[in-house]
Amino acid sequence: MRIFEIKNGDLIESLTQQMKAPWIPDAVIVTVIGVVDDFTVLTTPSYDPDTHQVNRYDKPGEIVGAVGEIRNGQVHTSTPRSRWTKDR
């Protein structure tokens, strides 16, 4: 098992760079935990699976878990996030 830390930067880009040092072509991402400065949510409407809705949030968010994989050095994740708001 390896633990990777990302202090600043894009999640996917940072993980992809870190996979190159001890070349890890294939792996499973068990979990991702942390806080982000901003995030983007991509959803697919149930009535049209060929379209994607992209919503960008320029506010902090919390990553509460994730699943993913690395295939041939390419990182693929699904990261559920919960937004942080000041009025809670």
MMTF fields as JSON, N, C-alpha, C and O atoms, coordinates in Angstrom:
{
  "mmtfVersion": "1.0.0",
  "mmtfProducer": "UNKNOWN",
  "numBonds": 351,
  "numAtoms": 352,
  "numGroups": 88,
  "numChains": 1,
  "numModels": 1,
  "chainsPerModel": [1],
  "groupsPerChain": [88],
  "chainIdList": ["A"],
  "bondAtomList": [4, 2, 8, 6, 12, 10, 16, 14, 20, 18, 24, 22, 28, 26, 32, 30, 36, 34, 40, 38, 44, 42, 48, 46, 52, 50, 56, 54, 60, 58, 64, 62, 68, 66, 72, 70, 76, 74, 80, 78, 84, 82, 88, 86, 92, 90, 96, 94, 100, 98, 104, 102, 108, 106, 112, 110, 116, 114, 120, 118, 124, 122, 128, 126, 132, 130, 136, 134, 140, 138, 144, 142, 148, 146, 152, 150, 156, 154, 160, 158, 164, 162, 168, 166, 172, 170, 176, 174, 180, 178, 184, 182, 188, 186, 192, 190, 196, 194, 200, 198, 204, 202, 208, 206, 212, 210, 216, 214, 220, 218, 224, 222, 228, 226, 232, 230, 236, 234, 240, 238, 244, 242, 248, 246, 252, 250, 256, 254, 260, 258, 264, 262, 268, 266, 272, 270, 276, 274, 280, 278, 284, 282, 288, 286, 292, 290, 296, 294, 300, 298, 304, 302, 308, 306, 312, 310, 316, 314, 320, 318, 324, 322, 328, 326, 332, 330, 336, 334, 340, 338, 344, 342, 348, 346],
  "bondOrderList": [1, 1, 1, 1, 1, 1, 1, 1, 1, 1, 1, 1, 1, 1, 1, 1, 1, 1, 1, 1, 1, 1, 1, 1, 1, 1, 1, 1, 1, 1, 1, 1, 1, 1, 1, 1, 1, 1, 1, 1, 1, 1, 1, 1, 1, 1, 1, 1, 1, 1, 1, 1, 1, 1, 1, 1, 1, 1, 1, 1, 1, 1, 1, 1, 1, 1, 1, 1, 1, 1, 1, 1, 1, 1, 1, 1, 1, 1, 1, 1, 1, 1, 1, 1, 1, 1, 1],
  "groupList": [{"groupName": "MET", "atomNameList": ["N", "CA", "C", "O"], "elementList": ["N", "C", "C", "O"], "formalChargeList": [0, 0, 0, 0], "bondAtomList": [1, 0, 2, 1, 3, 2], "bondOrderList": [1, 1, 2], "singleLetterCode": "M", "chemCompType": "L-PEPTIDE LINKING"}, {"groupName": "ARG", "atomNameList": ["N", "CA", "C", "O"], "elementList": ["N", "C", "C", "O"], "formalChargeList": [0, 0, 0, 0], "bondAtomList": [1, 0, 2, 1, 3, 2], "bondOrderList": [1, 1, 2], "singleLetterCode": "R", "chemCompType": "L-PEPTIDE LINKING"}, {"groupName": "ILE", "atomNameList": ["N", "CA", "C", "O"], "elementList": ["N", "C", "C", "O"], "formalChargeList": [0, 0, 0, 0], "bondAtomList": [1, 0, 2, 1, 3, 2], "bondOrderList": [1, 1, 2], "singleLetterCode": "I", "chemCompType": "L-PEPTIDE LINKING"}, {"groupName": "PHE", "atomNameList": ["N", "CA", "C", "O"], "elementList": ["N", "C", "C", "O"], "formalChargeList": [0, 0, 0, 0], "bondAtomList": [1, 0, 2, 1, 3, 2], "bondOrderList": [1, 1, 2], "singleLetterCode": "F", "chemCompType": "L-PEPTIDE LINKING"}, {"groupName": "GLU", "atomNameList": ["N", "CA", "C", "O"], "elementList": ["N", "C", "C", "O"], "formalChargeList": [0, 0, 0, 0], "bondAtomList": [1, 0, 2, 1, 3, 2], "bondOrderList": [1, 1, 2], "singleLetterCode": "E", "chemCompType": "L-PEPTIDE LINKING"}, {"groupName": "LYS", "atomNameList": ["N", "CA", "C", "O"], "elementList": ["N", "C", "C", "O"], "formalChargeList": [0, 0, 0, 0], "bondAtomList": [1, 0, 2, 1, 3, 2], "bondOrderList": [1, 1, 2], "singleLetterCode": "K", "chemCompType": "L-PEPTIDE LINKING"}, {"groupName": "ASN", "atomNameList": ["N", "CA", "C", "O"], "elementList": ["N", "C", "C", "O"], "formalChargeList": [0, 0, 0, 0], "bondAtomList": [1, 0, 2, 1, 3, 2], "bondOrderList": [1, 1, 2], "singleLetterCode": "N", "chemCompType": "L-PEPTIDE LINKING"}, {"groupName": "GLY", "atomNameList": ["N", "CA", "C", "O"], "elementList": ["N", "C", "C", "O"], "formalChargeList": [0, 0, 0, 0], "bondAtomList": [1, 0, 2, 1, 3, 2], "bondOrderList": [1, 1, 2], "singleLetterCode": "G", "chemCompType": "PEPTIDE LINKING"}, {"groupName": "ASP", "atomNameList": ["N", "CA", "C", "O"], "elementList": ["N", "C", "C", "O"], "formalChargeList": [0, 0, 0, 0], "bondAtomList": [1, 0, 2, 1, 3, 2], "bondOrderList": [1, 1, 2], "singleLetterCode": "D", "chemCompType": "L-PEPTIDE LINKING"}, {"groupName": "LEU", "atomNameList": ["N", "CA", "C", "O"], "elementList": ["N", "C", "C", "O"], "formalChargeList": [0, 0, 0, 0], "bondAtomList": [1, 0, 2, 1, 3, 2], "bondOrderList": [1, 1, 2], "singleLetterCode": "L", "chemCompType": "L-PEPTIDE LINKING"}, {"groupName": "SER", "atomNameList": ["N", "CA", "C", "O"], "elementList": ["N", "C", "C", "O"], "formalChargeList": [0, 0, 0, 0], "bondAtomList": [1, 0, 2, 1, 3, 2], "bondOrderList": [1, 1, 2], "singleLetterCode": "S", "chemCompType": "L-PEPTIDE LINKING"}, {"groupName": "THR", "atomNameList": ["N", "CA", "C", "O"], "elementList": ["N", "C", "C", "O"], "formalChargeList": [0, 0, 0, 0], "bondAtomList": [1, 0, 2, 1, 3, 2], "bondOrderList": [1, 1, 2], "singleLetterCode": "T", "chemCompType": "L-PEPTIDE LINKING"}, {"groupName": "GLN", "atomNameList": ["N", "CA", "C", "O"], "elementList": ["N", "C", "C", "O"], "formalChargeList": [0, 0, 0, 0], "bondAtomList": [1, 0, 2, 1, 3, 2], "bondOrderList": [1, 1, 2], "singleLetterCode": "Q", "chemCompType": "L-PEPTIDE LINKING"}, {"groupName": "ALA", "atomNameList": ["N", "CA", "C", "O"], "elementList": ["N", "C", "C", "O"], "formalChargeList": [0, 0, 0, 0], "bondAtomList": [1, 0, 2, 1, 3, 2], "bondOrderList": [1, 1, 2], "singleLetterCode": "A", "chemCompType": "L-PEPTIDE LINKING"}, {"groupName": "PRO", "atomNameList": ["N", "CA", "C", "O"], "elementList": ["N", "C", "C", "O"], "formalChargeList": [0, 0, 0, 0], "bondAtomList": [1, 0, 2, 1, 3, 2], "bondOrderList": [1, 1, 2], "singleLetterCode": "P", "chemCompType": "L-PEPTIDE LINKING"}, {"groupName": "TRP", "atomNameList": ["N", "CA", "C", "O"], "elementList": ["N", "C", "C", "O"], "formalChargeList": [0, 0, 0, 0], "bondAtomList": [1, 0, 2, 1, 3, 2], "bondOrderList": [1, 1, 2], "singleLetterCode": "W", "chemCompType": "L-PEPTIDE LINKING"}, {"groupName": "VAL", "atomNameList": ["N", "CA", "C", "O"], "elementList": ["N", "C", "C", "O"], "formalChargeList": [0, 0, 0, 0], "bondAtomList": [1, 0, 2, 1, 3, 2], "bondOrderList": [1, 1, 2], "singleLetterCode": "V", "chemCompType": "L-PEPTIDE LINKING"}, {"groupName": "TYR", "atomNameList": ["N", "CA", "C", "O"], "elementList": ["N", "C", "C", "O"], "formalChargeList": [0, 0, 0, 0], "bondAtomList": [1, 0, 2, 1, 3, 2], "bondOrderList": [1, 1, 2], "singleLetterCode": "Y", "chemCompType": "L-PEPTIDE LINKING"}, {"groupName": "HIS", "atomNameList": ["N", "CA", "C", "O"], "elementList": ["N", "C", "C", "O"], "formalChargeList": [0, 0, 0, 0], "bondAtomList": [1, 0, 2, 1, 3, 2], "bondOrderList": [1, 1, 2], "singleLetterCode": "H", "chemCompType": "L-PEPTIDE LINKING"}],
  "groupTypeList": [0, 1, 2, 3, 4, 2, 5, 6, 7, 8, 9, 2, 4, 10, 9, 11, 12, 12, 0, 5, 13, 14, 15, 2, 14, 8, 13, 16, 2, 16, 11, 16, 2, 7, 16, 16, 8, 8, 3, 11, 16, 9, 11, 11, 14, 10, 17, 8, 14, 8, 11, 18, 12, 16, 6, 1, 17, 8, 5, 14, 7, 4, 2, 16, 7, 13, 16, 7, 4, 2, 1, 6, 7, 12, 16, 18, 11, 10, 11, 14, 1, 10, 1, 15, 11, 5, 8, 1],
  "groupIdList": [1, 2, 3, 4, 5, 6, 7, 8, 9, 10, 11, 12, 13, 14, 15, 16, 17, 18, 19, 20, 21, 22, 23, 24, 25, 26, 27, 28, 29, 30, 31, 32, 33, 34, 35, 36, 37, 38, 39, 40, 41, 42, 43, 44, 45, 46, 47, 48, 49, 50, 51, 52, 53, 54, 55, 56, 57, 58, 59, 60, 61, 62, 63, 64, 65, 66, 67, 68, 69, 70, 71, 72, 73, 74, 75, 76, 77, 78, 79, 80, 81, 82, 83, 84, 85, 86, 87, 88],
  "secStructList": [7, 7, 7, 7, 7, 7, 1, 1, 1, 7, 2, 2, 2, 2, 2, 2, 2, 2, 2, 2, 6, 6, 6, 7, 7, 1, 3, 3, 3, 7, 7, 7, 7, 3, 3, 3, 1, 7, 3, 3, 3, 3, 3, 7, 7, 6, 6, 7, 6, 6, 7, 7, 3, 3, 3, 3, 3, 7, 1, 7, 3, 3, 3, 7, 7, 7, 3, 3, 3, 3, 3, 6, 6, 3, 3, 3, 3, 3, 7, 7, 3, 3, 3, 7, 7, 6, 6, 7],
  "xCoordList": [0.839, 0.0, 0.892, 1.932, 0.454, 1.148, 0.152, -1.022, 0.645, -0.175, 0.434, 1.63, -0.393, 0.051, -0.601, -1.778, 0.167, -0.333, -0.303, 0.671, -1.383, -1.475, -1.734, -2.799, -0.761, -0.929, -1.508, -2.345, -1.084, -1.582, -1.645, -0.724, -2.715, -2.798, -4.05, -4.844, -4.198, -5.333, -5.196, -4.111, -6.28, -6.274, -5.763, -4.823, -6.366, -6.003, -4.586, -3.808, -4.24, -2.891, -1.82, -0.787, -2.062, -1.086, -0.898, 0.232, -2.004, -1.885, -1.177, -0.351, -1.494, -0.847, 0.656, 1.43, 1.076, 2.516, 3.173, 4.272, 2.509, 3.081, 3.158, 3.981, 2.327, 2.364, 3.603, 4.027, 4.18, 5.329, 6.626, 7.477, 6.799, 8.059, 8.334, 9.342, 7.489, 7.693, 6.735, 5.832, 6.885, 5.914, 4.916, 5.249, 3.681, 2.581, 1.57, 0.741, 1.627, 0.731, -0.711, -1.638, -0.912, -2.256, -2.404, -1.542, -3.503, -3.744, -5.206, -5.96, -5.584, -6.926, -6.798, -5.944, -7.644, -7.701, -8.764, -9.941, -8.339, -9.243, -10.056, -11.264, -9.41, -10.146, -9.361, -8.137, -10.079, -9.495, -10.197, -11.426, -9.414, -9.969, -9.313, -8.095, -10.091, -9.48, -10.426, -11.64, -9.839, -10.573, -10.018, -8.81, -10.893, -10.491, -10.923, -11.885, -10.203, -10.53, -11.716, -12.509, -11.832, -12.935, -13.087, -12.195, -14.217, -14.432, -15.455, -16.194, -15.48, -16.413, -17.172, -16.579, -18.482, -19.311, -19.875, -20.49, -19.663, -20.181, -21.292, -21.072, -22.48, -23.605, -24.195, -24.037, -24.869, -25.537, -27.019, -27.387, -27.873, -29.307, -29.834, -29.411, -30.746, -31.293, -32.067, -32.155, -32.62, -33.409, -32.557, -33.066, -31.248, -30.379, -28.952, -28.139, -28.636, -27.319, -26.154, -24.995, -26.441, -25.368, -24.936, -23.982, -25.618, -25.24, -24.643, -24.862, -23.894, -23.277, -23.54, -23.461, -23.847, -24.016, -22.814, -22.505, -22.132, -20.939, -21.261, -21.676, -21.069, -21.293, -19.994, -19.427, -19.534, -18.285, -18.623, -19.461, -17.976, -18.188, -16.884, -15.902, -16.866, -15.678, -15.761, -15.701, -15.899, -15.943, -15.354, -15.268, -14.948, -14.347, -15.324, -16.539, -14.779, -15.578, -14.786, -13.562, -15.488, -14.866, -15.008, -16.109, -13.908, -13.969, -14.147, -13.292, -15.254, -15.571, -15.309, -15.513, -14.869, -14.562, -14.445, -14.905, -13.847, -13.704, -13.386, -12.918, -13.642, -13.19, -12.534, -12.809, -11.69, -11.059, -10.058, -9.882, -9.414, -8.406, -7.372, -7.591, -6.251, -5.209, -5.013, -4.683, -5.217, -5.062, -4.037, -4.219, -2.962, -1.885, -1.413, -1.142, -1.316, -0.823, -1.837, -1.505, -3.067, -4.124, -5.009, -5.484, -5.227, -6.026, -7.495, -7.831, -8.364, -9.811, -10.431, -10.278, -11.132, -11.755, -13.206, -13.639, -13.931, -15.279, -15.258, -15.205, -15.3, -15.132, -16.405, -16.704, -17.16, -18.307, -17.828, -16.875, -18.471, -18.034, -19.235, -20.357, -18.992, -20.061, -19.585, -18.458, -20.451, -20.073, -20.126, -20.955, -19.229, -19.198, -19.845, -19.524, -20.752, -21.36, -21.277, -21.338, -21.14, -20.99, -22.253, -22.175, -23.415, -24.655, -25.11, -26.255, -24.264, -24.635, -24.177, -24.395],
  "yCoordList": [-1.161, 0.0, 1.235, 1.275, 2.253, 3.536, 4.638, 4.575, 5.634, 6.803, 8.003, 8.269, 8.723, 9.906, 11.132, 11.106, 12.2, 13.435, 14.541, 14.695, 15.303, 16.436, 17.67, 17.801, 18.573, 19.781, 20.927, 21.673, 21.082, 22.133, 21.569, 20.879, 21.855, 21.426, 20.625, 20.313, 20.309, 19.547, 18.082, 17.508, 17.478, 16.097, 15.125, 14.372, 15.133, 14.181, 14.428, 13.485, 15.696, 16.004, 15.607, 15.05, 15.889, 15.558, 14.056, 13.576, 13.308, 11.851, 11.276, 10.373, 11.791, 11.309, 11.533, 10.654, 12.708, 12.995, 12.054, 11.556, 11.81, 10.945, 9.485, 8.732, 9.077, 7.7, 7.467, 6.327, 8.551, 8.425, 8.114, 7.405, 8.64, 8.455, 6.975, 6.465, 6.256, 4.817, 4.138, 3.431, 4.312, 3.948, 2.908, 1.739, 3.365, 2.499, 2.498, 3.404, 1.505, 1.511, 1.157, 1.696, 0.257, -0.193, -0.278, -0.828, 0.271, 0.242, 0.554, 0.936, 0.384, 0.734, 1.871, 1.831, 2.886, 3.977, 3.586, 3.46, 3.398, 2.937, 4.086, 3.951, 5.213, 6.359, 7.643, 7.626, 8.747, 10.084, 10.882, 10.91, 11.528, 12.306, 13.679, 13.776, 14.737, 16.049, 17.192, 17.017, 18.362, 19.591, 20.225, 20.203, 20.785, 21.445, 22.906, 23.267, 23.739, 25.164, 25.434, 26.342, 24.645, 24.751, 23.4, 22.556, 23.191, 21.898, 21.99, 22.968, 20.951, 20.835, 19.524, 18.486, 19.574, 18.381, 18.106, 18.977, 16.903, 16.465, 15.473, 14.465, 15.742, 14.83, 14.466, 15.193, 13.338, 12.869, 12.733, 11.964, 13.467, 13.363, 11.964, 11.354, 11.46, 10.119, 10.028, 8.954, 11.143, 11.132, 11.203, 10.971, 11.527, 11.61, 11.23, 12.108, 9.941, 9.485, 9.915, 9.72, 10.493, 10.939, 12.379, 12.852, 13.078, 14.461, 14.564, 13.701, 15.625, 15.863, 17.306, 18.224, 17.487, 18.829, 19.113, 18.336, 20.232, 20.602, 21.806, 22.851, 21.656, 22.75, 23.023, 22.131, 24.257, 24.672, 25.439, 26.34, 25.089, 25.757, 26.395, 25.696, 27.707, 28.432, 28.691, 29.834, 27.62, 27.689, 26.396, 25.402, 26.403, 25.201, 24.027, 24.209, 22.854, 21.632, 20.551, 20.627, 19.555, 18.463, 17.176, 16.825, 16.477, 15.168, 14.155, 14.028, 13.439, 12.53, 11.066, 10.184, 10.808, 9.445, 9.38, 10.279, 8.345, 8.21, 6.77, 6.001, 6.427, 5.163, 5.495, 6.542, 4.639, 4.91, 3.85, 2.854, 4.088, 3.158, 3.896, 5.018, 3.243, 3.729, 2.627, 1.492, 2.97, 2.021, 2.567, 3.643, 1.829, 2.241, 3.66, 4.443, 3.986, 5.285, 6.408, 7.535, 6.137, 7.153, 7.035, 5.948, 8.163, 8.178, 8.415, 9.334, 7.572, 7.708, 7.64, 6.631, 8.698, 8.688, 9.109, 9.772, 8.716, 9.205, 9.724, 8.936, 11.032, 11.613, 12.303, 13.412, 11.661, 12.363, 13.481, 13.3, 14.626, 15.78, 16.415, 16.339, 17.038, 17.824, 19.259, 19.526, 20.175, 21.586, 22.169, 21.785, 23.101, 23.828, 25.176, 25.851, 25.583, 26.91, 27.598, 26.931, 28.918, 29.676, 29.686, 29.844, 29.521, 29.648, 28.364, 28.292, 27.344, 26.101, 26.142, 25.189],
  "zCoordList": [0.0, 0.0, 0.0, 0.659, -0.766, -0.802, -0.466, -0.832, 0.229, 0.561, -0.152, -0.028, -0.898, -1.62, -1.003, -0.641, -0.886, -0.297, -1.344, -2.082, -1.393, -2.308, -1.454, -0.85, -1.403, -0.583, -1.392, -0.885, -2.627, -3.509, -4.914, -5.352, -5.613, -7.0, -7.295, -6.408, -8.548, -9.042, -8.635, -8.74, -8.174, -7.702, -8.762, -8.508, -9.935, -10.982, -11.477, -11.622, -11.742, -12.232, -11.215, -11.587, -9.937, -8.898, -8.758, -8.657, -8.752, -8.666, -9.887, -9.757, -11.066, -12.293, -12.233, -12.61, -11.759, -11.622, -10.619, -10.862, -9.501, -8.474, -8.911, -8.39, -9.844, -10.36, -11.227, -11.413, -11.756, -12.663, -11.936, -12.473, -10.702, -9.97, -9.703, -10.193, -8.95, -8.828, -9.803, -9.355, -11.079, -12.116, -11.639, -11.445, -11.456, -11.034, -12.18, -12.269, -13.049, -14.205, -13.86, -14.464, -12.894, -12.554, -11.034, -10.348, -10.518, -9.074, -8.796, -9.691, -7.547, -7.087, -6.086, -5.2, -6.226, -5.259, -4.243, -4.579, -3.003, -1.961, -1.386, -1.191, -1.113, -0.599, -0.822, -0.955, -0.859, -0.923, 0.171, 0.236, 1.023, 2.124, 2.118, 1.962, 2.284, 2.378, 2.092, 1.991, 1.965, 1.715, 0.449, 0.215, -0.36, -1.601, -1.576, -0.899, -2.318, -2.399, -3.321, -3.073, -4.38, -5.327, -6.008, -5.926, -6.681, -7.317, -8.432, -8.546, -9.249, -10.354, -10.206, -9.913, -10.41, -10.332, -11.72, -12.335, -12.201, -13.49, -13.219, -12.547, -13.73, -13.553, -14.91, -15.89, -14.944, -16.146, -15.822, -14.934, -16.529, -16.255, -16.579, -17.561, -15.766, -15.989, -17.309, -17.904, -17.761, -18.993, -20.262, -21.358, -20.126, -21.309, -20.925, -20.632, -20.923, -20.474, -21.37, -21.003, -22.529, -23.425, -23.172, -23.79, -22.279, -21.983, -20.578, -19.728, -20.361, -19.064, -18.652, -19.468, -17.396, -16.849, -15.963, -15.059, -16.221, -15.469, -14.6, -15.1, -13.304, -12.359, -11.615, -10.984, -11.694, -11.041, -9.774, -9.796, -8.673, -7.396, -6.952, -6.705, -6.848, -6.405, -4.904, -4.45, -4.153, -2.699, -2.157, -2.878, -0.892, -0.319, -0.296, -0.214, -0.368, -0.295, 0.401, 0.509, 0.867, 1.595, 0.795, 0.369, 0.593, -0.052, 1.065, 1.941, 1.032, 2.122, 1.773, 2.607, 0.577, 0.17, -1.33, -2.033, -1.817, -3.259, -3.6, -2.76, -4.819, -5.382, -6.699, -7.285, -7.163, -8.441, -8.801, -8.099, -9.9, -10.372, -11.193, -11.652, -11.362, -12.248, -13.276, -12.933, -14.525, -15.629, -16.592, -17.161, -16.776, -17.678, -17.371, -18.28, -16.063, -15.642, -15.663, -15.294, -16.084, -16.138, -14.9, -14.57, -14.216, -12.996, -13.335, -14.082, -12.776, -12.946, -11.556, -10.867, -11.127, -9.799, -9.871, -10.814, -8.874, -8.637, -7.21, -6.266, -7.041, -5.714, -5.245, -5.688, -4.353, -3.792, -2.889, -2.131, -2.957, -2.175, -1.495, -1.996, -0.357, 0.262, 0.366, 0.786, -0.018, -0.026, 1.374, 2.198, 1.62, 2.874, 2.638, 1.66, 3.515, 3.407, 4.767, 5.8, 4.779, 6.01, 6.857, 8.075, 6.233, 6.984, 7.644, 8.09, 7.727, 8.426, 9.844, 10.592]
}
